[in-house]
PDB file of C-alpha atoms in Angstrom:
ATOM      1  CA  MET A   1      59.696  27.853  16.038  1.00 59.00           C
ATOM      2  CA  ASN A   2      62.420  30.233  17.461  1.00 61.00           C
ATOM      3  CA  LEU A   3      61.680  33.379  16.652  1.00 64.00           C
ATOM      4  CA  PRO A   4      64.184  36.587  16.814  1.00 65.00           C
ATOM      5  CA  GLN A   5      63.976  39.334  19.182  1.00 68.00           C
ATOM      6  CA  GLU A   6      64.559  41.854  16.359  1.00 78.00           C
ATOM      7  CA  LEU A   7      61.199  41.310  14.356  1.00 91.00           C
ATOM      8  CA  GLU A   8      59.164  44.619  15.953  1.00 92.00           C
ATOM      9  CA  THR A   9      57.302  45.856  12.680  1.00 95.00           C
ATOM     10  CA  LEU A  10      55.134  44.425  10.301  1.00 96.00           C
ATOM     11  CA  ARG A  11      57.924  44.789   7.736  1.00 96.00           C
ATOM     12  CA  ASP A  12      60.179  42.641   9.683  1.00 96.00           C
ATOM     13  CA  TRP A  13      57.473  39.790   9.828  1.00 96.00           C
ATOM     14  CA  LEU A  14      57.057  39.661   6.214  1.00 96.00           C
ATOM     15  CA  ARG A  15      60.801  39.500   5.325  1.00 96.00           C
ATOM     16  CA  PHE A  16      61.033  36.804   7.838  1.00 95.00           C
ATOM     17  CA  ALA A  17      58.019  34.749   7.011  1.00 96.00           C
ATOM     18  CA  VAL A  18      58.935  34.972   3.303  1.00 97.00           C
ATOM     19  CA  SER A  19      62.404  33.933   3.653  1.00 96.00           C
ATOM     20  CA  ARG A  20      61.026  31.014   6.305  1.00 95.00           C
ATOM     21  CA  PHE A  21      58.324  29.783   3.829  1.00 97.00           C
ATOM     22  CA  THR A  22      60.698  29.703   1.076  1.00 97.00           C
ATOM     23  CA  HIS A  23      63.164  27.832   3.139  1.00 96.00           C
ATOM     24  CA  ALA A  24      60.770  25.135   4.072  1.00 96.00           C
ATOM     25  CA  GLY A  25      59.570  24.603   0.689  1.00 96.00           C
ATOM     26  CA  LEU A  26      55.732  25.153   1.174  1.00 96.00           C
ATOM     27  CA  PHE A  27      53.537  24.074  -1.478  1.00 95.00           C
ATOM     28  CA  PHE A  28      51.047  27.088  -2.676  1.00 93.00           C
ATOM     29  CA  GLY A  29      48.341  25.983  -4.207  1.00 87.00           C
ATOM     30  CA  HIS A  30      45.479  27.021  -2.588  1.00 89.00           C
ATOM     31  CA  GLY A  31      44.970  30.779  -3.453  1.00 85.00           C
ATOM     32  CA  SER A  32      48.343  31.972  -3.167  1.00 90.00           C
ATOM     33  CA  ALA A  33      51.202  31.548  -6.235  1.00 90.00           C
ATOM     34  CA  ASN A  34      54.100  32.182  -4.185  1.00 95.00           C
ATOM     35  CA  ALA A  35      55.792  32.605  -0.430  1.00 97.00           C
ATOM     36  CA  HIS A  36      54.722  36.258  -0.610  1.00 97.00           C
ATOM     37  CA  ASP A  37      51.607  36.434  -1.424  1.00 96.00           C
ATOM     38  CA  GLU A  38      50.851  33.832   0.914  1.00 96.00           C
ATOM     39  CA  ALA A  39      52.744  35.881   3.890  1.00 97.00           C
ATOM     40  CA  VAL A  40      50.999  38.694   3.003  1.00 97.00           C
ATOM     41  CA  TYR A  41      47.674  37.441   3.092  1.00 96.00           C
ATOM     42  CA  LEU A  42      48.124  35.682   6.639  1.00 96.00           C
ATOM     43  CA  LEU A  43      49.713  38.728   8.218  1.00 97.00           C
ATOM     44  CA  LEU A  44      47.175  40.902   7.354  1.00 97.00           C
ATOM     45  CA  HIS A  45      44.445  38.500   8.418  1.00 96.00           C
ATOM     46  CA  ALA A  46      45.806  37.869  11.595  1.00 96.00           C
ATOM     47  CA  LEU A  47      46.284  41.382  12.417  1.00 97.00           C
ATOM     48  CA  HIS A  48      42.450  42.228  11.306  1.00 96.00           C
ATOM     49  CA  LEU A  49      43.893  44.673   8.517  1.00 96.00           C
ATOM     50  CA  PRO A  50      42.268  45.034   5.219  1.00 95.00           C
ATOM     51  CA  LEU A  51      43.379  42.314   3.019  1.00 93.00           C
ATOM     52  CA  ASP A  52      44.313  44.822   0.246  1.00 91.00           C
ATOM     53  CA  ARG A  53      46.018  47.540   1.988  1.00 92.00           C
ATOM     54  CA  LEU A  54      49.622  46.341   2.991  1.00 95.00           C
ATOM     55  CA  GLU A  55      52.180  49.458   2.582  1.00 94.00           C
ATOM     56  CA  PRO A  56      50.318  52.011   5.069  1.00 93.00           C
ATOM     57  CA  PHE A  57      50.888  49.123   7.980  1.00 95.00           C
ATOM     58  CA  LEU A  58      54.387  48.039   7.032  1.00 96.00           C
ATOM     59  CA  ASP A  59      56.428  49.898   9.450  1.00 95.00           C
ATOM     60  CA  ALA A  60      53.808  49.650  12.211  1.00 95.00           C
ATOM     61  CA  LYS A  61      54.951  47.632  15.660  1.00 95.00           C
ATOM     62  CA  LEU A  62      53.403  44.547  16.726  1.00 96.00           C
ATOM     63  CA  THR A  63      52.253  44.123  20.339  1.00 94.00           C
ATOM     64  CA  ALA A  64      53.806  41.200  22.257  1.00 91.00           C
ATOM     65  CA  SER A  65      50.423  39.312  21.835  1.00 93.00           C
ATOM     66  CA  GLU A  66      50.274  40.053  18.146  1.00 94.00           C
ATOM     67  CA  ARG A  67      53.666  38.542  17.788  1.00 93.00           C
ATOM     68  CA  ALA A  68      52.765  35.566  19.617  1.00 92.00           C
ATOM     69  CA  GLU A  69      49.856  34.799  17.355  1.00 94.00           C
ATOM     70  CA  LEU A  70      51.581  35.263  14.153  1.00 95.00           C
ATOM     71  CA  ALA A  71      54.370  32.773  15.514  1.00 93.00           C
ATOM     72  CA  ALA A  72      51.789  30.301  16.253  1.00 93.00           C
ATOM     73  CA  LEU A  73      50.385  30.684  12.534  1.00 95.00           C
ATOM     74  CA  MET A  74      53.724  30.449  11.027  1.00 94.00           C
ATOM     75  CA  THR A  75      54.504  27.286  13.220  1.00 94.00           C
ATOM     76  CA  ARG A  76      51.483  25.386  11.853  1.00 96.00           C
ATOM     77  CA  ARG A  77      51.644  26.929   8.172  1.00 97.00           C
ATOM     78  CA  ILE A  78      55.657  25.587   8.229  1.00 96.00           C
ATOM     79  CA  GLU A  79      55.988  22.515  10.266  1.00 96.00           C
ATOM     80  CA  GLU A  80      52.224  20.813   9.639  1.00 97.00           C
ATOM     81  CA  ARG A  81      51.743  22.098   6.545  1.00 97.00           C
ATOM     82  CA  VAL A  82      48.217  23.253   6.764  1.00 97.00           C
ATOM     83  CA  PRO A  83      47.152  25.291   4.198  1.00 97.00           C
ATOM     84  CA  ALA A  84      46.585  29.350   4.548  1.00 96.00           C
ATOM     85  CA  ALA A  85      42.565  28.722   4.135  1.00 97.00           C
ATOM     86  CA  TYR A  86      42.423  26.276   7.048  1.00 97.00           C
ATOM     87  CA  LEU A  87      44.375  28.737   9.202  1.00 97.00           C
ATOM     88  CA  THR A  88      42.209  31.626   8.365  1.00 97.00           C
ATOM     89  CA  ARG A  89      38.843  29.609   7.879  1.00 97.00           C
ATOM     90  CA  GLU A  90      38.272  31.783   4.952  1.00 97.00           C
ATOM     91  CA  ALA A  91      38.619  31.137   0.600  1.00 96.00           C
ATOM     92  CA  TRP A  92      38.042  33.868  -1.728  1.00 94.00           C
ATOM     93  CA  LEU A  93      36.738  33.152  -5.427  1.00 93.00           C
ATOM     94  CA  GLY A  94      36.671  36.797  -7.230  1.00 88.00           C
ATOM     95  CA  SER A  95      35.124  39.166  -4.404  1.00 91.00           C
ATOM     96  CA  PHE A  96      32.955  36.578  -2.780  1.00 95.00           C
ATOM     97  CA  ARG A  97      34.263  34.928   0.241  1.00 96.00           C
ATOM     98  CA  PHE A  98      33.465  31.609   1.796  1.00 98.00           C
ATOM     99  CA  TYR A  99      34.128  29.925   5.193  1.00 98.00           C
ATOM    100  CA  VAL A 100      36.004  26.688   5.028  1.00 98.00           C
ATOM    101  CA  ASP A 101      37.553  24.176   7.217  1.00 97.00           C
ATOM    102  CA  GLU A 102      39.003  20.741   6.815  1.00 97.00           C
ATOM    103  CA  ARG A 103      35.228  19.073   5.860  1.00 98.00           C
ATOM    104  CA  VAL A 104      35.609  20.534   2.622  1.00 98.00           C
ATOM    105  CA  LEU A 105      38.243  21.093  -0.291  1.00 97.00           C
ATOM    106  CA  ILE A 106      39.542  24.962  -0.646  1.00 97.00           C
ATOM    107  CA  PRO A 107      37.608  26.776  -3.188  1.00 95.00           C
ATOM    108  CA  ARG A 108      39.710  26.838  -6.491  1.00 91.00           C
ATOM    109  CA  SER A 109      37.433  25.967  -9.500  1.00 91.00           C
ATOM    110  CA  PHE A 110      38.044  27.095 -12.860  1.00 92.00           C
ATOM    111  CA  ILE A 111      34.293  27.239 -13.231  1.00 95.00           C
ATOM    112  CA  ALA A 112      34.307  30.162 -10.816  1.00 94.00           C
ATOM    113  CA  GLU A 113      35.775  31.962 -13.555  1.00 91.00           C
ATOM    114  CA  LEU A 114      33.206  31.267 -15.951  1.00 93.00           C
ATOM    115  CA  LEU A 115      30.516  32.208 -13.879  1.00 89.00           C
ATOM    116  CA  PRO A 116      28.497  34.368 -15.113  1.00 75.00           C
ATOM    117  CA  GLU A 117      30.357  35.821 -17.986  1.00 83.00           C
ATOM    118  CA  GLY A 118      31.901  32.612 -19.581  1.00 76.00           C
ATOM    119  CA  PHE A 119      28.464  31.544 -20.591  1.00 89.00           C
ATOM    120  CA  ALA A 120      27.491  33.933 -21.986  1.00 88.00           C
ATOM    121  CA  ALA A 121      27.820  32.342 -26.074  1.00 90.00           C
ATOM    122  CA  TYR A 122      25.479  29.488 -24.898  1.00 93.00           C
ATOM    123  CA  ILE A 123      23.101  31.497 -22.550  1.00 93.00           C
ATOM    124  CA  ARG A 124      22.103  34.674 -24.007  1.00 90.00           C
ATOM    125  CA  ASP A 125      19.264  35.393 -21.149  1.00 93.00           C
ATOM    126  CA  PRO A 126      20.449  34.900 -17.852  1.00 93.00           C
ATOM    127  CA  ASP A 127      16.603  34.921 -16.907  1.00 94.00           C
ATOM    128  CA  SER A 128      16.086  31.883 -19.042  1.00 94.00           C
ATOM    129  CA  ILE A 129      17.672  29.763 -16.455  1.00 96.00           C
ATOM    130  CA  ARG A 130      15.022  28.539 -14.139  1.00 97.00           C
ATOM    131  CA  SER A 131      16.774  25.475 -12.608  1.00 97.00           C
ATOM    132  CA  ALA A 132      20.545  24.498 -11.835  1.00 97.00           C
ATOM    133  CA  LEU A 133      22.074  21.996 -10.306  1.00 98.00           C
ATOM    134  CA  ASP A 134      25.999  22.167  -8.651  1.00 98.00           C
ATOM    135  CA  LEU A 135      27.017  18.674  -8.340  1.00 98.00           C
ATOM    136  CA  CYS A 136      29.713  17.857  -6.021  1.00 98.00           C
ATOM    137  CA  THR A 137      29.168  20.979  -4.257  1.00 98.00           C
ATOM    138  CA  GLY A 138      31.601  21.050  -1.232  1.00 98.00           C
ATOM    139  CA  SER A 139      31.317  24.187   0.387  1.00 98.00           C
ATOM    140  CA  GLY A 140      28.633  25.596  -1.475  1.00 98.00           C
ATOM    141  CA  CYS A 141      30.604  28.313  -3.423  1.00 98.00           C
ATOM    142  CA  LEU A 142      29.904  27.305  -6.960  1.00 98.00           C
ATOM    143  CA  ALA A 143      26.072  27.035  -6.116  1.00 98.00           C
ATOM    144  CA  VAL A 144      26.357  30.922  -4.373  1.00 98.00           C
ATOM    145  CA  LEU A 145      27.777  32.048  -7.534  1.00 97.00           C
ATOM    146  CA  LEU A 146      25.340  30.208  -9.545  1.00 97.00           C
ATOM    147  CA  ALA A 147      22.690  32.220  -7.475  1.00 96.00           C
ATOM    148  CA  HIS A 148      23.943  35.334  -8.559  1.00 96.00           C
ATOM    149  CA  ALA A 149      24.858  34.369 -12.176  1.00 95.00           C
ATOM    150  CA  PHE A 150      21.067  33.266 -12.749  1.00 95.00           C
ATOM    151  CA  PRO A 151      18.765  35.258 -10.539  1.00 95.00           C
ATOM    152  CA  ALA A 152      15.804  33.642 -11.586  1.00 96.00           C
ATOM    153  CA  ALA A 153      17.181  30.464 -11.007  1.00 96.00           C
ATOM    154  CA  ASP A 154      15.984  27.558  -8.157  1.00 97.00           C
ATOM    155  CA  ILE A 155      19.275  25.873  -7.423  1.00 98.00           C
ATOM    156  CA  ASP A 156      20.059  22.214  -5.759  1.00 98.00           C
ATOM    157  CA  ALA A 157      23.440  21.664  -4.552  1.00 98.00           C
ATOM    158  CA  ALA A 158      24.322  18.256  -4.131  1.00 98.00           C
ATOM    159  CA  ASP A 159      27.259  16.485  -2.163  1.00 98.00           C
ATOM    160  CA  ILE A 160      27.916  12.657  -1.026  1.00 97.00           C
ATOM    161  CA  SER A 161      29.556  14.486   2.328  1.00 97.00           C
ATOM    162  CA  PRO A 162      27.193  15.347   5.042  1.00 98.00           C
ATOM    163  CA  ASP A 163      30.132  17.194   6.776  1.00 98.00           C
ATOM    164  CA  ALA A 164      30.572  18.998   3.357  1.00 98.00           C
ATOM    165  CA  LEU A 165      26.971  19.638   3.170  1.00 98.00           C
ATOM    166  CA  ALA A 166      27.004  21.363   6.658  1.00 98.00           C
ATOM    167  CA  VAL A 167      29.845  23.786   5.572  1.00 98.00           C
ATOM    168  CA  ALA A 168      27.409  24.629   2.480  1.00 98.00           C
ATOM    169  CA  GLN A 169      24.725  25.280   4.616  1.00 98.00           C
ATOM    170  CA  ARG A 170      26.909  28.090   6.816  1.00 98.00           C
ATOM    171  CA  ASN A 171      27.917  29.524   3.423  1.00 98.00           C
ATOM    172  CA  VAL A 172      24.579  29.670   1.777  1.00 98.00           C
ATOM    173  CA  SER A 173      23.113  31.311   4.945  1.00 98.00           C
ATOM    174  CA  ASP A 174      25.550  33.724   4.960  1.00 98.00           C
ATOM    175  CA  TYR A 175      24.762  35.146   1.668  1.00 98.00           C
ATOM    176  CA  GLY A 176      20.867  34.986   2.420  1.00 98.00           C
ATOM    177  CA  LEU A 177      20.108  32.197  -0.400  1.00 98.00           C
ATOM    178  CA  ALA A 178      18.886  29.688   2.159  1.00 97.00           C
ATOM    179  CA  GLY A 179      15.359  30.183   0.286  1.00 96.00           C
ATOM    180  CA  ARG A 180      16.996  29.456  -3.435  1.00 97.00           C
ATOM    181  CA  ILE A 181      19.874  27.074  -2.504  1.00 98.00           C
ATOM    182  CA  ASN A 182      18.574  23.562  -1.571  1.00 98.00           C
ATOM    183  CA  LEU A 183      21.088  21.256  -0.222  1.00 98.00           C
ATOM    184  CA  ILE A 184      20.652  17.467  -1.220  1.00 98.00           C
ATOM    185  CA  ARG A 185      22.902  14.748   0.101  1.00 98.00           C
ATOM    186  CA  SER A 186      23.628  12.320  -2.971  1.00 98.00           C
ATOM    187  CA  ASP A 187      25.991  10.570  -4.785  1.00 97.00           C
ATOM    188  CA  LEU A 188      26.216  12.317  -7.821  1.00 97.00           C
ATOM    189  CA  PHE A 189      22.812  11.914  -9.384  1.00 98.00           C
ATOM    190  CA  ALA A 190      22.128   8.807  -6.763  1.00 97.00           C
ATOM    191  CA  ASN A 191      19.428  11.165  -4.732  1.00 97.00           C
ATOM    192  CA  LEU A 192      17.816  13.272  -7.513  1.00 98.00           C
ATOM    193  CA  ALA A 193      15.317  10.893  -9.460  1.00 95.00           C
ATOM    194  CA  GLY A 194      12.608  13.223 -10.794  1.00 94.00           C
ATOM    195  CA  LYS A 195      14.571  16.234 -10.837  1.00 97.00           C
ATOM    196  CA  SER A 196      15.523  18.389 -14.452  1.00 97.00           C
ATOM    197  CA  TYR A 197      17.614  21.138 -14.972  1.00 98.00           C
ATOM    198  CA  ASP A 198      18.460  23.900 -17.662  1.00 97.00           C
ATOM    199  CA  ILE A 199      22.512  23.861 -16.247  1.00 97.00           C
ATOM    200  CA  ILE A 200      24.233  21.266 -14.497  1.00 98.00           C
ATOM    201  CA  ILE A 201      27.852  22.387 -13.271  1.00 98.00           C
ATOM    202  CA  CYS A 202      30.267  19.856 -11.628  1.00 98.00           C
ATOM    203  CA  ASN A 203      33.753  20.211 -10.334  1.00 97.00           C
ATOM    204  CA  PRO A 204      33.801  16.174  -9.139  1.00 97.00           C
ATOM    205  CA  PRO A 205      37.171  14.251  -7.724  1.00 96.00           C
ATOM    206  CA  TYR A 206      39.737  13.979 -10.899  1.00 96.00           C
ATOM    207  CA  VAL A 207      42.683  13.298  -9.081  1.00 95.00           C
ATOM    208  CA  THR A 208      44.338  10.066 -10.540  1.00 95.00           C
ATOM    209  CA  THR A 209      45.326   7.292  -8.340  1.00 96.00           C
ATOM    210  CA  VAL A 210      49.191   8.125  -9.228  1.00 96.00           C
ATOM    211  CA  ALA A 211      48.747  11.204  -8.485  1.00 95.00           C
ATOM    212  CA  MET A 212      47.071  11.007  -5.196  1.00 95.00           C
ATOM    213  CA  GLU A 213      50.000   9.128  -3.868  1.00 95.00           C
ATOM    214  CA  GLU A 214      52.034  12.116  -5.029  1.00 95.00           C
ATOM    215  CA  LEU A 215      50.264  14.741  -3.639  1.00 95.00           C
ATOM    216  CA  PRO A 216      52.228  17.762  -1.755  1.00 95.00           C
ATOM    217  CA  ARG A 217      51.538  17.797   2.166  1.00 96.00           C
ATOM    218  CA  GLU A 218      49.201  20.622   2.078  1.00 96.00           C
ATOM    219  CA  TYR A 219      46.533  18.624  -0.065  1.00 95.00           C
ATOM    220  CA  ARG A 220      46.501  15.747   2.254  1.00 95.00           C
ATOM    221  CA  HIS A 221      44.734  18.372   4.811  1.00 96.00           C
ATOM    222  CA  GLU A 222      41.407  17.895   2.408  1.00 97.00           C
ATOM    223  CA  PRO A 223      38.833  15.204   2.050  1.00 96.00           C
ATOM    224  CA  ALA A 224      40.302  12.453   0.117  1.00 95.00           C
ATOM    225  CA  VAL A 225      36.975  11.661  -1.236  1.00 95.00           C
ATOM    226  CA  ALA A 226      36.784  15.184  -2.751  1.00 95.00           C
ATOM    227  CA  LEU A 227      40.065  14.102  -4.654  1.00 95.00           C
ATOM    228  CA  ALA A 228      40.439  10.774  -5.498  1.00 95.00           C
ATOM    229  CA  GLY A 229      39.095   9.997  -9.266  1.00 96.00           C
ATOM    230  CA  GLY A 230      40.235   6.681 -10.147  1.00 95.00           C
ATOM    231  CA  ASP A 231      43.366   5.243 -12.185  1.00 95.00           C
ATOM    232  CA  ASP A 232      42.823   7.825 -14.781  1.00 95.00           C
ATOM    233  CA  GLY A 233      40.506  10.367 -12.793  1.00 95.00           C
ATOM    234  CA  MET A 234      37.833   9.781 -14.805  1.00 96.00           C
ATOM    235  CA  ASP A 235      35.593   7.608 -12.161  1.00 96.00           C
ATOM    236  CA  ALA A 236      33.076  10.304 -11.349  1.00 97.00           C
ATOM    237  CA  VAL A 237      33.111  11.808 -15.222  1.00 97.00           C
ATOM    238  CA  ARG A 238      32.024   8.442 -16.603  1.00 96.00           C
ATOM    239  CA  THR A 239      28.946   8.372 -14.249  1.00 96.00           C
ATOM    240  CA  LEU A 240      28.239  12.047 -15.005  1.00 97.00           C
ATOM    241  CA  LEU A 241      27.765  11.631 -18.864  1.00 97.00           C
ATOM    242  CA  HIS A 242      26.173   8.320 -18.089  1.00 96.00           C
ATOM    243  CA  ASP A 243      23.431   9.598 -16.079  1.00 97.00           C
ATOM    244  CA  ALA A 244      23.189  13.650 -16.804  1.00 97.00           C
ATOM    245  CA  PRO A 245      20.976  13.404 -19.746  1.00 97.00           C
ATOM    246  CA  ARG A 246      18.140  12.118 -17.797  1.00 97.00           C
ATOM    247  CA  PHE A 247      18.445  15.250 -15.577  1.00 98.00           C
ATOM    248  CA  LEU A 248      19.103  17.656 -18.463  1.00 98.00           C
ATOM    249  CA  GLN A 249      16.218  19.683 -20.080  1.00 97.00           C
ATOM    250  CA  PRO A 250      16.258  19.627 -24.189  1.00 96.00           C
ATOM    251  CA  ASN A 251      19.512  21.733 -25.308  1.00 93.00           C
ATOM    252  CA  ALA A 252      20.555  22.329 -21.066  1.00 96.00           C
ATOM    253  CA  LEU A 253      24.247  22.557 -20.326  1.00 97.00           C
ATOM    254  CA  LEU A 254      26.437  20.298 -18.727  1.00 98.00           C
ATOM    255  CA  VAL A 255      29.843  21.971 -17.401  1.00 97.00           C
ATOM    256  CA  VAL A 256      32.446  19.687 -15.564  1.00 98.00           C
ATOM    257  CA  GLU A 257      36.299  20.248 -14.670  1.00 97.00           C
ATOM    258  CA  VAL A 258      38.883  17.887 -15.012  1.00 96.00           C
ATOM    259  CA  GLY A 259      41.572  19.844 -14.042  1.00 93.00           C
ATOM    260  CA  HIS A 260      44.904  18.403 -16.269  1.00 91.00           C
ATOM    261  CA  ASN A 261      43.057  15.435 -17.378  1.00 94.00           C
ATOM    262  CA  ARG A 262      41.666  16.485 -21.372  1.00 95.00           C
ATOM    263  CA  LEU A 263      43.712  13.977 -22.770  1.00 95.00           C
ATOM    264  CA  ALA A 264      42.400  11.536 -20.283  1.00 95.00           C
ATOM    265  CA  ALA A 265      38.591  12.649 -21.224  1.00 96.00           C
ATOM    266  CA  GLU A 266      38.788  12.473 -24.737  1.00 96.00           C
ATOM    267  CA  ALA A 267      40.697   9.136 -24.698  1.00 95.00           C
ATOM    268  CA  ALA A 268      37.528   7.723 -22.263  1.00 95.00           C
ATOM    269  CA  PHE A 269      35.034   8.921 -24.747  1.00 96.00           C
ATOM    270  CA  PRO A 270      36.564   9.510 -28.162  1.00 96.00           C
ATOM    271  CA  ARG A 271      33.023  10.449 -30.003  1.00 96.00           C
ATOM    272  CA  MET A 272      32.079  12.984 -27.362  1.00 97.00           C
ATOM    273  CA  PRO A 273      32.128  16.307 -28.860  1.00 97.00           C
ATOM    274  CA  PHE A 274      33.326  18.330 -26.043  1.00 97.00           C
ATOM    275  CA  VAL A 275      33.986  22.130 -26.009  1.00 96.00           C
ATOM    276  CA  TRP A 276      36.609  23.002 -24.068  1.00 96.00           C
ATOM    277  CA  LEU A 277      36.070  26.786 -22.294  1.00 94.00           C
ATOM    278  CA  SER A 278      38.825  29.167 -22.100  1.00 90.00           C
ATOM    279  CA  THR A 279      39.263  30.632 -18.519  1.00 87.00           C
ATOM    280  CA  ALA A 280      42.172  33.270 -17.295  1.00 83.00           C
ATOM    281  CA  SER A 281      44.242  30.482 -16.006  1.00 82.00           C
ATOM    282  CA  SER A 282      43.400  27.603 -18.278  1.00 85.00           C
ATOM    283  CA  ASP A 283      42.102  26.377 -21.926  1.00 84.00           C
ATOM    284  CA  GLU A 284      41.467  22.904 -21.168  1.00 89.00           C
ATOM    285  CA  SER A 285      40.059  22.338 -17.760  1.00 95.00           C
ATOM    286  CA  VAL A 286      36.460  22.619 -18.280  1.00 96.00           C
ATOM    287  CA  PHE A 287      34.490  21.328 -21.135  1.00 97.00           C
ATOM    288  CA  LEU A 288      30.739  21.883 -22.127  1.00 97.00           C
ATOM    289  CA  LEU A 289      28.003  19.618 -23.631  1.00 97.00           C
ATOM    290  CA  THR A 290      24.678  19.898 -24.506  1.00 97.00           C
ATOM    291  CA  ARG A 291      22.062  17.150 -23.683  1.00 97.00           C
ATOM    292  CA  GLU A 292      22.069  16.476 -27.130  1.00 97.00           C
ATOM    293  CA  ASP A 293      25.787  16.257 -27.476  1.00 96.00           C
ATOM    294  CA  ILE A 294      25.987  13.650 -24.592  1.00 97.00           C
ATOM    295  CA  VAL A 295      23.579  11.471 -26.420  1.00 95.00           C
ATOM    296  CA  ALA A 296      25.185  11.702 -29.594  1.00 91.00           C
ATOM    297  CA  GLY A 297      28.676  10.726 -28.411  1.00 88.00           C
ATOM    298  CA  ARG A 298      27.662   7.799 -26.681  1.00 83.00           C
TER     299      ARG A 298
END
């Protein structure tokens, strides 16, 4: 990337980055909502500045080595369409920071918005949850949030990918939770025989076959196995609803994210009494069922 010599201050670089990101037509769906927010995040991170304090540094001049680093970062973001989280090796869910790389999806789950307050209507005492499962754990981010939401729970975090579990292990260790979170390689429930839980959460692959073919380039850096959900996006959900009662305690909860596939879920399971949970950004992306609901809805 050819860079003008006039780019001296952080303010100069921010304006330039927003212009270039906008002109390049980048897709923002991995933490930032627009070119400005993504440029601010990348610049502050690369310069080792506080992510919540832009103003004091806007007129600071950059060194030659800093300019070179920013140029390389912008080149990868624009020309290779690498998502920002893979460039910085971090992703945030609220105040929780997680290590990520191309072995895992970049964390962005609606379920994260529901932990812990979102389940208050169904779980009056968080300490009553003694066993929990995060299925399709990926980076382990939701398992870590589960551990904080339910401090008395022992947690299993399962994923089909050994590469993903290696990333999850790093995040579990970073939060000092190796004694409470047990990582298991499993294709959904396949390796969980004999287990039983008070709550199961799952953010499974749910992107339809047609949508997979139309994904922006940024999403193609993520592992396809964690995205592709079959023709209607419901392949994993069918297995979940078929097998879940065997792994749930009486009155236990199953919480599943399906993205924009509410209509597909209701079409696939017309008798299932889905309860759709509202988050700050969606009213129909996460459903909740009790064990008894699942059995009755078959």
